[in-house]
Short mmCIF file of C-alpha atoms and ligand atoms in Angstrom, two decimals:
data_model
loop_
_atom_site.label_atom_id
_atom_site.label_comp_id
_atom_site.label_asym_id
_atom_site.label_seq_id
_atom_site.Cartn_x
_atom_site.Cartn_y
_atom_site.Cartn_z
CA MET A 1 21.36 12.25 -7.45
CA THR A 2 18.77 10.69 -8.85
CA LYS A 3 16.09 10.09 -5.38
CA ILE A 4 16.07 5.74 -5.13
CA HIS A 5 12.23 4.79 -5.21
CA ASN A 6 12.53 1.49 -3.99
CA PHE A 7 9.50 -1.82 -4.85
CA SER A 8 11.29 -4.28 -3.80
CA ALA A 9 9.48 -6.94 -2.49
CA GLY A 10 11.85 -7.78 0.62
CA PRO A 11 13.40 -7.08 2.14
CA CYS A 12 12.26 -3.81 1.21
CA ILE A 13 11.58 -0.25 1.68
CA LEU A 14 10.88 0.87 5.42
CA PRO A 15 10.40 4.25 7.38
CA GLN A 16 13.35 6.55 6.81
CA GLU A 17 13.83 7.75 10.72
CA VAL A 18 14.30 3.85 11.26
CA PHE A 19 17.99 3.96 9.14
CA GLN A 20 18.51 6.85 11.09
CA LYS A 21 17.57 5.52 14.24
CA SER A 22 18.72 1.86 14.24
CA ALA A 23 22.39 3.77 12.45
CA GLU A 24 22.57 5.81 15.96
CA ALA A 25 21.80 2.99 18.39
CA ILE A 26 24.71 0.98 16.41
CA LEU A 27 26.70 3.13 17.72
CA ASP A 28 25.59 4.47 21.17
CA PHE A 29 22.28 2.36 22.32
CA ASN A 30 20.52 4.97 24.30
CA GLY A 31 23.25 6.89 25.50
CA SER A 32 25.31 3.76 27.01
CA GLY A 33 28.39 4.82 25.11
CA LEU A 34 28.07 0.58 23.58
CA SER A 35 26.75 -0.29 20.89
CA LEU A 36 23.54 -1.94 20.47
CA LEU A 37 25.61 -4.42 18.20
CA GLU A 38 27.78 -5.92 22.08
CA ILE A 39 25.50 -5.10 25.17
CA SER A 40 23.90 -8.19 26.07
CA HIS A 41 20.27 -9.23 25.21
CA ARG A 42 19.60 -9.48 29.15
CA SER A 43 20.78 -6.51 30.03
CA LYS A 44 17.80 -4.04 31.06
CA ASP A 45 18.19 -1.65 28.48
CA PHE A 46 17.28 -4.06 25.29
CA VAL A 47 15.06 -6.30 27.93
CA ALA A 48 12.71 -3.42 27.36
CA VAL A 49 12.94 -2.98 23.62
CA MET A 50 11.70 -7.11 23.36
CA ASP A 51 8.84 -6.58 26.04
CA GLU A 52 7.67 -2.99 24.33
CA ALA A 53 8.13 -4.80 21.37
CA ARG A 54 5.91 -7.46 21.87
CA ALA A 55 3.55 -5.84 23.73
CA ILE A 56 3.07 -2.47 20.09
CA ILE A 57 2.13 -5.23 18.48
CA LYS A 58 -0.39 -6.60 20.58
CA ARG A 59 -1.91 -3.04 20.91
CA LEU A 60 -1.92 -2.38 17.05
CA MET A 61 -3.63 -5.76 16.79
CA ASN A 62 -5.68 -4.97 19.35
CA LEU A 63 -5.70 -8.26 21.25
CA GLY A 64 -5.06 -9.14 24.64
CA ASP A 65 -3.77 -11.63 27.28
CA ASP A 66 -4.96 -14.86 25.69
CA TYR A 67 -2.94 -14.05 23.00
CA GLU A 68 0.56 -14.71 23.07
CA VAL A 69 3.28 -12.42 21.20
CA LEU A 70 7.37 -13.92 19.45
CA TYR A 71 9.81 -12.68 17.82
CA LEU A 72 11.71 -15.78 16.73
CA GLN A 73 14.08 -16.47 14.30
CA GLY A 74 14.40 -18.74 10.18
CA GLY A 75 11.83 -16.61 9.22
CA ALA A 76 8.33 -17.53 7.53
CA SER A 77 9.94 -20.63 6.46
CA LEU A 78 10.38 -21.53 9.72
CA GLN A 79 6.84 -21.82 10.32
CA PHE A 80 5.71 -23.58 7.58
CA ALA A 81 6.80 -26.24 9.95
CA MET A 82 6.51 -24.87 13.76
CA VAL A 83 2.72 -24.85 12.67
CA PRO A 84 2.20 -28.64 12.07
CA PHE A 85 4.91 -29.61 14.78
CA ASN A 86 2.95 -27.80 17.57
CA LEU A 87 -0.76 -27.65 16.29
CA MET A 88 -0.86 -30.75 13.82
CA LYS A 89 -1.72 -34.37 16.36
CA LEU A 90 0.78 -37.00 16.23
CA GLU A 91 -1.62 -40.21 15.21
CA SER A 92 -4.01 -39.06 13.05
CA GLY A 93 -2.80 -35.89 12.76
CA LYS A 94 -4.96 -33.94 9.13
CA ALA A 95 -4.67 -30.13 8.79
CA ALA A 96 -6.08 -28.42 6.03
CA TYR A 97 -4.85 -25.41 3.46
CA THR A 98 -5.19 -23.40 0.60
CA ASP A 99 -2.34 -23.69 -2.24
CA THR A 100 -2.75 -20.09 -3.71
CA GLY A 101 0.87 -19.07 -4.30
CA THR A 102 4.78 -20.37 -4.10
CA TRP A 103 4.33 -20.04 -0.07
CA ALA A 104 1.46 -21.43 0.92
CA ALA A 105 2.91 -24.71 -1.33
CA GLY A 106 5.92 -24.36 0.82
CA ALA A 107 3.45 -24.39 4.00
CA ILE A 108 1.73 -27.15 2.63
CA LYS A 109 4.86 -29.25 2.25
CA GLU A 110 6.19 -29.27 5.33
CA ALA A 111 3.12 -30.18 6.94
CA LYS A 112 2.91 -33.01 4.66
CA LYS A 113 5.61 -34.23 6.66
CA LEU A 114 4.27 -34.62 9.55
CA GLY A 115 0.33 -35.79 8.64
CA LYS A 116 -2.21 -35.50 6.54
CA VAL A 117 -2.62 -32.48 4.35
CA ASP A 118 -5.72 -31.82 2.79
CA VAL A 119 -5.72 -29.13 -0.36
CA VAL A 120 -9.28 -28.36 -0.01
CA GLY A 121 -8.71 -24.84 -2.61
CA SER A 122 -6.46 -24.05 -5.18
CA SER A 123 -5.55 -21.81 -7.90
CA LYS A 124 -1.91 -23.78 -9.49
CA GLU A 125 -3.78 -24.68 -12.49
CA GLU A 126 -4.97 -20.97 -13.06
CA ASN A 127 -1.11 -19.77 -12.33
CA TYR A 128 -1.99 -18.71 -9.09
CA SER A 129 -4.33 -15.88 -10.24
CA PHE A 130 -7.42 -16.31 -8.22
CA ILE A 131 -8.28 -16.84 -4.83
CA PRO A 132 -10.28 -19.25 -4.54
CA LYS A 133 -12.93 -19.10 -2.21
CA ASP A 134 -16.24 -21.54 -0.96
CA PHE A 135 -15.23 -23.91 0.50
CA LYS A 136 -15.86 -25.26 4.22
CA ILE A 137 -13.51 -26.31 7.17
CA GLY A 138 -14.81 -28.98 9.28
CA SER A 139 -13.84 -29.71 13.41
CA GLU A 140 -12.13 -33.10 11.43
CA TYR A 141 -8.90 -30.88 11.42
CA ASP A 142 -6.35 -29.56 13.30
CA TYR A 143 -6.46 -26.71 12.01
CA PHE A 144 -6.76 -24.20 8.38
CA HIS A 145 -3.61 -22.43 6.63
CA CYS A 146 -4.45 -19.48 4.25
CA THR A 147 -1.68 -16.94 3.06
CA SER A 148 -3.19 -12.82 3.29
CA ASN A 149 -1.10 -12.03 0.47
CA ASN A 150 1.06 -14.20 -2.37
CA THR A 151 2.91 -12.13 -2.18
CA ILE A 152 5.19 -13.32 -5.43
CA TYR A 153 1.63 -13.43 -7.80
CA GLY A 154 0.34 -10.36 -6.31
CA THR A 155 -3.78 -11.39 -4.62
CA GLU A 156 -5.13 -10.46 -2.02
CA MET A 157 -7.76 -12.08 0.86
CA LYS A 158 -10.43 -9.26 1.44
CA THR A 159 -11.63 -11.62 4.00
CA PHE A 160 -10.79 -14.75 5.65
CA PRO A 161 -13.63 -17.60 6.49
CA LYS A 162 -15.39 -19.12 9.13
CA VAL A 163 -13.89 -22.59 9.76
CA ASP A 164 -14.62 -25.32 12.27
CA THR A 165 -11.52 -25.18 13.85
CA LEU A 166 -8.18 -23.51 13.77
CA LEU A 167 -7.59 -20.34 12.05
CA VAL A 168 -3.48 -19.84 10.82
CA CYS A 169 -2.66 -17.78 8.51
CA ASP A 170 1.05 -16.63 7.40
CA MET A 171 0.84 -13.05 6.67
CA SER A 172 4.03 -12.30 5.79
CA SER A 173 3.70 -9.60 3.52
CA ASP A 174 0.52 -7.86 4.38
CA ILE A 175 0.77 -7.42 7.95
CA PHE A 176 -0.16 -4.46 8.97
CA SER A 177 -0.65 -3.52 5.66
CA ARG A 178 -4.73 -2.52 6.41
CA VAL A 179 -7.81 -3.31 9.06
CA ILE A 180 -8.95 -6.25 9.80
CA ASP A 181 -10.17 -8.34 12.79
CA PHE A 182 -7.08 -10.37 14.19
CA SER A 183 -9.19 -12.00 17.03
CA GLN A 184 -10.63 -14.08 14.21
CA PHE A 185 -7.05 -16.34 13.86
CA ASP A 186 -5.21 -18.36 16.55
CA LEU A 187 -2.33 -18.06 15.29
CA ILE A 188 -0.19 -15.29 12.72
CA TYR A 189 3.05 -15.54 11.72
CA ALA A 190 4.82 -13.00 10.05
CA GLY A 191 9.01 -12.86 8.80
CA ALA A 192 9.45 -9.68 9.09
CA GLN A 193 11.28 -7.55 6.43
CA LYS A 194 8.39 -6.58 4.51
CA ASN A 195 6.80 -4.62 6.67
CA MET A 196 7.18 -4.92 9.83
CA GLY A 197 11.53 -4.37 10.30
CA PRO A 198 14.56 -5.46 8.60
CA ALA A 199 15.17 -9.53 8.04
CA GLY A 200 16.55 -11.63 10.66
CA THR A 201 12.84 -12.08 12.94
CA THR A 202 9.51 -13.55 12.24
CA LEU A 203 6.52 -12.34 14.55
CA VAL A 204 4.78 -15.41 16.02
CA VAL A 205 0.95 -14.06 17.99
CA VAL A 206 -0.71 -16.70 18.99
CA LYS A 207 -3.57 -17.88 21.20
CA LYS A 208 -2.47 -19.68 23.95
CA GLU A 209 -5.29 -21.87 24.53
CA ILE A 210 -4.39 -23.85 21.71
CA LEU A 211 -1.12 -25.02 22.99
CA GLY A 212 0.24 -28.33 23.67
CA LYS A 213 -2.63 -30.80 22.27
CA SER A 214 -0.55 -31.99 19.26
CA GLY A 215 1.09 -34.84 21.40
CA ARG A 216 4.44 -34.27 20.02
CA ASP A 217 8.07 -33.99 21.27
CA ILE A 218 8.59 -30.23 20.18
CA PRO A 219 12.40 -29.13 19.49
CA SER A 220 12.75 -27.68 21.93
CA MET A 221 13.50 -24.49 19.04
CA LEU A 222 9.90 -25.27 17.35
CA ASP A 223 8.27 -25.74 20.62
CA TYR A 224 6.44 -21.86 21.03
CA SER A 225 5.46 -23.24 24.40
CA LEU A 226 9.19 -22.76 25.65
CA HIS A 227 9.18 -19.58 23.78
CA ILE A 228 6.27 -18.15 24.86
CA ALA A 229 7.54 -19.20 28.69
CA LYS A 230 10.40 -17.61 27.82
CA GLU A 231 9.75 -14.36 26.94
CA SER A 232 11.49 -14.92 23.35
CA MET A 233 14.76 -15.25 24.85
CA TYR A 234 15.20 -19.21 24.75
CA ASN A 235 18.36 -18.34 22.99
CA THR A 236 19.99 -15.16 21.61
CA PRO A 237 17.53 -12.85 19.97
CA PRO A 238 18.39 -11.67 17.23
CA VAL A 239 18.91 -8.11 18.83
CA PHE A 240 19.62 -5.48 16.33
CA ALA A 241 16.06 -6.69 14.27
CA VAL A 242 14.18 -7.17 17.06
CA TYR A 243 14.98 -2.95 17.95
CA ALA A 244 14.32 -2.36 14.19
CA SER A 245 11.06 -3.75 14.23
CA LEU A 246 10.16 -1.63 17.14
CA LEU A 247 11.17 1.20 15.77
CA THR A 248 8.93 0.74 12.05
CA LEU A 249 6.23 -0.61 14.44
CA GLN A 250 6.53 3.01 16.87
CA HIS A 251 6.20 4.66 13.17
CA LEU A 252 3.08 2.92 12.84
CA GLU A 253 1.77 4.18 16.19
CA ASN A 254 3.05 7.54 15.57
CA ASN A 255 1.25 8.26 12.60
CA GLY A 256 -2.25 6.58 12.67
CA GLY A 257 -1.80 2.89 12.97
CA ILE A 258 -2.92 0.76 10.68
CA ALA A 259 -6.27 2.24 9.60
CA ALA A 260 -3.48 5.52 8.20
CA ALA A 261 -1.80 3.00 6.66
CA GLU A 262 -4.64 1.08 4.70
CA LYS A 263 -5.69 4.93 3.35
CA ASN A 264 -2.38 5.46 1.63
CA ASN A 265 -1.93 1.45 0.80
CA ILE A 266 -5.81 1.92 -0.98
CA ALA A 267 -4.56 5.39 -3.11
CA LYS A 268 -0.60 3.47 -4.42
CA ALA A 269 -3.01 0.73 -5.15
CA GLU A 270 -5.36 2.72 -7.20
CA LEU A 271 -3.10 4.63 -8.80
CA ILE A 272 -1.57 2.24 -10.16
CA TYR A 273 -3.88 0.11 -11.28
CA ASN A 274 -5.85 2.68 -13.14
CA GLU A 275 -3.61 3.69 -14.80
CA ILE A 276 -2.39 0.63 -15.78
CA ASP A 277 -6.52 -0.80 -16.18
CA ARG A 278 -6.38 1.71 -19.01
CA ASN A 279 -3.06 1.86 -20.37
CA PRO A 280 -3.59 -0.70 -23.35
CA LEU A 281 0.46 -1.53 -23.12
CA PHE A 282 -0.23 -2.81 -20.05
CA ALA A 283 -2.01 -6.01 -18.72
CA THR A 284 -1.92 -7.62 -14.80
CA TYR A 285 -2.23 -11.27 -14.51
CA CYS A 286 -4.82 -11.74 -11.81
CA LYS A 287 -8.71 -11.18 -11.32
CA VAL A 288 -9.63 -8.23 -9.94
CA GLU A 289 -11.26 -8.59 -7.33
CA ASP A 290 -8.34 -10.45 -5.55
CA ARG A 291 -6.04 -7.81 -6.20
CA SER A 292 -3.28 -7.05 -4.03
CA LEU A 293 -2.49 -3.46 -2.27
CA MET A 294 0.85 -4.73 -1.82
CA ASN A 295 1.79 -5.99 -4.72
CA ALA A 296 1.03 -5.08 -8.29
CA CYS A 297 1.92 -7.52 -10.92
CA PHE A 298 2.14 -6.15 -14.36
CA LYS A 299 3.11 -7.13 -17.95
CA LEU A 300 3.54 -4.90 -21.07
CA THR A 301 1.60 -6.41 -23.24
CA ASP A 302 3.76 -6.12 -25.85
CA GLU A 303 6.78 -7.12 -24.94
CA SER A 304 8.59 -5.08 -28.02
CA LYS A 305 8.23 -1.97 -25.50
CA LYS A 306 10.21 -3.91 -23.06
CA GLU A 307 14.03 -2.61 -23.59
CA GLU A 308 12.08 0.53 -23.99
CA PHE A 309 10.60 0.95 -20.60
CA ASP A 310 12.97 -0.95 -18.55
CA ALA A 311 15.14 1.70 -19.25
CA ALA A 312 13.01 4.42 -18.96
CA TRP A 313 12.28 3.26 -14.92
CA LYS A 314 15.50 2.77 -14.40
CA ALA A 315 16.45 6.36 -15.39
CA ALA A 316 13.89 7.40 -13.24
CA GLY A 317 15.53 5.92 -9.65
CA ILE A 318 13.14 3.40 -9.68
CA ASN A 319 14.66 0.24 -8.13
CA GLY A 320 13.35 -3.38 -7.52
CA LEU A 321 10.39 -3.60 -10.11
CA ASN A 322 11.59 -6.68 -11.71
CA GLY A 323 8.31 -9.39 -11.25
CA HIS A 324 9.70 -12.92 -9.08
CA ARG A 325 11.23 -15.69 -11.78
CA SER A 326 8.19 -17.93 -11.63
CA LEU A 327 5.64 -15.50 -13.24
CA GLY A 328 8.23 -12.41 -15.43
CA GLY A 329 7.24 -8.99 -16.37
CA TYR A 330 6.89 -6.47 -13.08
CA ARG A 331 6.39 -6.16 -9.62
CA ALA A 332 5.84 -2.87 -8.10
CA SER A 333 5.57 -3.59 -4.26
CA MET A 334 4.44 -1.12 -2.39
CA TYR A 335 4.66 -2.11 1.47
CA ASN A 336 3.49 0.87 4.27
CA ALA A 337 6.81 2.49 3.67
CA LEU A 338 6.43 3.09 0.53
CA PRO A 339 5.59 7.35 -0.43
CA LEU A 340 2.62 7.78 -2.64
CA GLU A 341 5.52 9.60 -4.74
CA SER A 342 7.08 7.30 -5.05
CA VAL A 343 4.46 5.22 -7.06
CA GLN A 344 3.50 8.63 -9.04
CA VAL A 345 6.96 8.40 -10.52
CA LEU A 346 6.03 5.18 -11.91
CA VAL A 347 2.29 5.27 -13.07
CA ASP A 348 4.41 8.83 -15.07
CA VAL A 349 7.35 6.12 -16.63
CA ILE A 350 3.94 4.20 -17.44
CA LYS A 351 2.13 6.63 -19.17
CA ASN A 352 5.10 8.11 -20.88
CA LEU A 353 5.40 4.29 -22.79
CA LYS A 354 4.21 5.21 -26.01
C1 PLP B 401 8.79 -13.80 1.94
C2 PLP B 401 7.40 -14.40 2.72
C3 PLP B 401 7.75 -15.83 3.26
C4 PLP B 401 9.03 -16.31 3.16
O1 PLP B 401 10.10 -15.35 4.36
P1 PLP B 401 11.36 -16.31 4.99
O2 PLP B 401 10.84 -15.05 5.96
O3 PLP B 401 12.74 -15.81 4.02
O4 PLP B 401 10.99 -17.52 5.14
C5 PLP B 401 6.75 -16.83 3.39
N1 PLP B 401 4.95 -16.54 3.29
C6 PLP B 401 5.24 -15.08 2.69
C7 PLP B 401 3.77 -14.73 2.47
C8 PLP B 401 6.53 -14.25 2.20
O5 PLP B 401 5.58 -13.14 1.45
#
C-alpha cells in the first residue's frame, strides 16, 4: 500500500507514537489490566493524566500560577459563547472583534447575543484574503477577540495588537506551531483536534484575575470559575481525548518543544509556497505577508488541469487536499505532525503538472 500523506484540516495527522500509545492504553492502561475507556475519571491514574496535561501546557507556554489551564468539551465553537458569558458585562457589555474568516464570524455571532460587538477590523469584503491591522482598542471594551490562524482562508496573524483591554484569542489551528509570548493574552482557547490531540476536548488557558466580573448568572457548564474550582472535572471529562492530547504534548516537549516545531513548520511552508510562487499553473489566494504556516490555500490558474492534478495527488497517496467549500481550490494543512517528506511529495506532484 502507498504511504498516505495526510493534509487533512482537522481532525488531522498526529504523531504515529500517539496513535500507538493511545491504542495500547485502550487495551491496557498503565499495566492495570483495565482499558483507559472503562476506568473512573476520578481514579488516581486518570487524575494524574489530567494534572500532567494541564501542567505540560503551562510549561510549553511558559506561564505562571496567575493562569489556569482547563480541558473542556463543546469544541472551540462553545468558546464562542463562553467567552462573552464570562467576560462581557451584563449591562452595557461591549466587545471588539476582528472578522478574519468563518470562525471569527462565528465568534462574533455568538457574542452579539449577549451584548454589543464592534467589528474593528474585517477582511470579509475581500474574501478574507488578508489580516486587518492598524486598529486601536480602548478600555471602553470588555475585551478584544481575534483568531490567530484562519484555517479556511489560510491567513495568520504574525503579531498581536497591543490593546487597552483584555486580549482573547482563538488559537485552534496554530497553537504550539510557533514561538509566541503567551503571556500577552488574557484568555486563549483551542479545539484540540488540529495541533494538540484528537477531537473531543478544548483547551482554555485563562488569567484568573479576569474572571468573576461580568455580573452574569453564568450557567454552570459555561462558567470558567467553576471548571477551575473542579480542576476540569466538574462533570465527566473526555478521558480518551485528554489522554491522547497529553501524549501529543509529551511528544512535542520531548522533540525540542515549540521552537523545534516552528523550525519544521517554517521549512514546510517555504517548500510549498516557493513552488506555488514559481509555478505559473498555481496561485495562492491571500496577501503574501499574511500567509499561514499551517494551512496553505492555493488554486490552479488553469481549471482545465483540475482532473489531471486531482488524479496525480490522489495517486501519490495524498489525502485531504481539497479546499474548504467556502473557498474552493486546495488546502494543504501542515500541522506539527505532518513530516516535511509529505510536503515534498506534494511539491513533486505540483512540479510534475505540465
Ligand atoms: C476548527 C476551528 C474552530 C471550530 O472548532 P470546533 O472544535 O469544531 O468547534 C474554531 N476556530 C478555528 C480557528 C478553527 O480552526
